[in-house]
XYZ file of C-alpha atoms in Angstrom:
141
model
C -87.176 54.662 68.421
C -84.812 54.097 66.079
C -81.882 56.993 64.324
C -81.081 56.971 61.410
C -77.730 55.583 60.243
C -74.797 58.381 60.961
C -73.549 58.784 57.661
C -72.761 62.469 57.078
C -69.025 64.125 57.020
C -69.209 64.994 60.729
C -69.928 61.466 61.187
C -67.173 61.135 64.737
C -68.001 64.617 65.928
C -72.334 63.552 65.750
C -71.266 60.274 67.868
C -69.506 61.994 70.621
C -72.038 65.287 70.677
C -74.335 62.332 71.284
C -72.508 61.121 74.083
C -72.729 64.399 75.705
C -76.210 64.808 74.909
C -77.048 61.505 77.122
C -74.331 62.043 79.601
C -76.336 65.629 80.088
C -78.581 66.371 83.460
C -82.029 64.736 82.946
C -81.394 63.803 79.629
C -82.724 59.978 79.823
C -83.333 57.856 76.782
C -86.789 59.224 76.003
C -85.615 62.778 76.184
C -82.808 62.067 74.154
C -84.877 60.223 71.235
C -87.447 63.266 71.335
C -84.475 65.544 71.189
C -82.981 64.089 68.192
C -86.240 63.638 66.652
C -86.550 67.627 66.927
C -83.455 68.753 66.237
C -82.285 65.917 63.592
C -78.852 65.744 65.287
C -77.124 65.954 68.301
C -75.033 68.273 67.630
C -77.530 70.453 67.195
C -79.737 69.519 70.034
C -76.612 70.568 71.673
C -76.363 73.835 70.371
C -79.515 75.076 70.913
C -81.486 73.401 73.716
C -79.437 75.527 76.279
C -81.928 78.346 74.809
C -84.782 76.989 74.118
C -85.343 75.677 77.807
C -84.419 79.264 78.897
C -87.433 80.834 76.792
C -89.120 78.663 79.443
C -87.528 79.574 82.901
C -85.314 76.792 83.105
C -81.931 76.019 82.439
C -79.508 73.189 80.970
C -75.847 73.189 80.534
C -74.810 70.490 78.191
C -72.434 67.500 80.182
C -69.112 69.759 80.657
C -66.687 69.103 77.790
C -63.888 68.477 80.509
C -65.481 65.319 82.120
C -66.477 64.103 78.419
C -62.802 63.931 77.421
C -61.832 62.279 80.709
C -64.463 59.372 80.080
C -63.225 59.076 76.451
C -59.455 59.057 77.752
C -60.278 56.446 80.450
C -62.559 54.128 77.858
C -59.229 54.530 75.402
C -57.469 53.048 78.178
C -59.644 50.059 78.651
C -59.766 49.184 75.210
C -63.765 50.420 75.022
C -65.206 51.164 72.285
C -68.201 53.404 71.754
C -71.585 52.420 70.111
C -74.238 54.936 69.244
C -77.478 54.412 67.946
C -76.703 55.048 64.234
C -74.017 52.957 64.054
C -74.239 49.727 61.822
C -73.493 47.873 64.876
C -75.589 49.179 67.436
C -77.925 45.949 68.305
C -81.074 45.412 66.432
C -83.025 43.975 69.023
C -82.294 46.913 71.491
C -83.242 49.746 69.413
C -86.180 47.895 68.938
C -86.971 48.871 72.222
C -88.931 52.671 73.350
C -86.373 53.526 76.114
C -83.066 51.943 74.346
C -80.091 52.850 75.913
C -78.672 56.016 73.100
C -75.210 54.789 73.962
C -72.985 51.499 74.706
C -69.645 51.083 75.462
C -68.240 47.594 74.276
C -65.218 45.297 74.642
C -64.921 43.351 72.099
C -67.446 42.661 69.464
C -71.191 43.214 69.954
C -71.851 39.833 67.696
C -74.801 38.004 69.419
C -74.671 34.202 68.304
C -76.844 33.046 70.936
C -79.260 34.101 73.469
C -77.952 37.148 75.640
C -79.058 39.167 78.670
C -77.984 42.369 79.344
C -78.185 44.327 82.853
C -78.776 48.069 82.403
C -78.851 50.629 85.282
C -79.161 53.592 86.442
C -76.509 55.637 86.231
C -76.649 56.769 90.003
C -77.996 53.363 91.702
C -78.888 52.731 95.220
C -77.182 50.441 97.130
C -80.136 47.727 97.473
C -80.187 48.671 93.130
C -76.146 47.935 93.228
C -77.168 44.347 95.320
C -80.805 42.985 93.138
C -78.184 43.975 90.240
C -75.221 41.745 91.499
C -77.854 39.130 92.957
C -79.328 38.801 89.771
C -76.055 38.681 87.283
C -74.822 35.633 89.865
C -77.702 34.344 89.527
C -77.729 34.260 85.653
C -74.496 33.403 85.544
């Protein structure tokens, strides 16, 4: 599912409400392409989902604002650099993809010139996850 290309004033404030929006509780990459597809933008997926799940019972508080500046501050630090769907860069190949990943962080350029695997996981992996993972990458390698 693809976005379209960010291209509108608030270009830098739609990438990093879209951060949020993944980083949010049980927002995976399906819910977040279904979101965006509702509410055309992050930003205001952000805005108003809070409400809309409450006119069903439930509840959602967007990823706290707080933790979203420390993960920007410590990706500054490593020289990361954020990739969104939208962006010219983001890979072709992977938004190709239903579930794609909304977000990457990169170091260095996200140039493919030859075949490339990728290893994508959870974002709260079990230990016998962690191990298949680093099994696998060895094994690659």
């Amino acid at each position: 599912m693809g976005f379209d290309r960010i291209t509108t004033a608030q270009d830098e404030a739609e990438r990093i409400a879209r951060l949020r929006l993944a980083r949010t509780h049980r927002i995976g990459p399906i819910n977040f392409a279904q979101l965006m597809l509702r509410f055309g933008s992050a930003i205001r997926a952000l805005e108003d989902l809070p409400h809309v799940v409450k006119r069903t019972g439930g509840s959602l508080t967007p990823f706290p604002q707080a933790r979203l500046d420390e993960e920007l501050a410590r990706a500054d630090a490593a020289g990361a650099r954020l990739v969104v769907q939208g962006d010219a860069d983001y890979p072709a190949l992977l938004k190709q993809i239903d579930a794609a990943s909304p977000i990457l962080w990169t170091l260095g350029p996200l140039k493919v010139r030859h075949r490339a695997i990728g290893i994508v996981g959870a974002r709260n992996a079990s230990a016998a996850g962690q191990k298949i993972a680093q099994t696998l990458a060895h094994e690659l390698g």
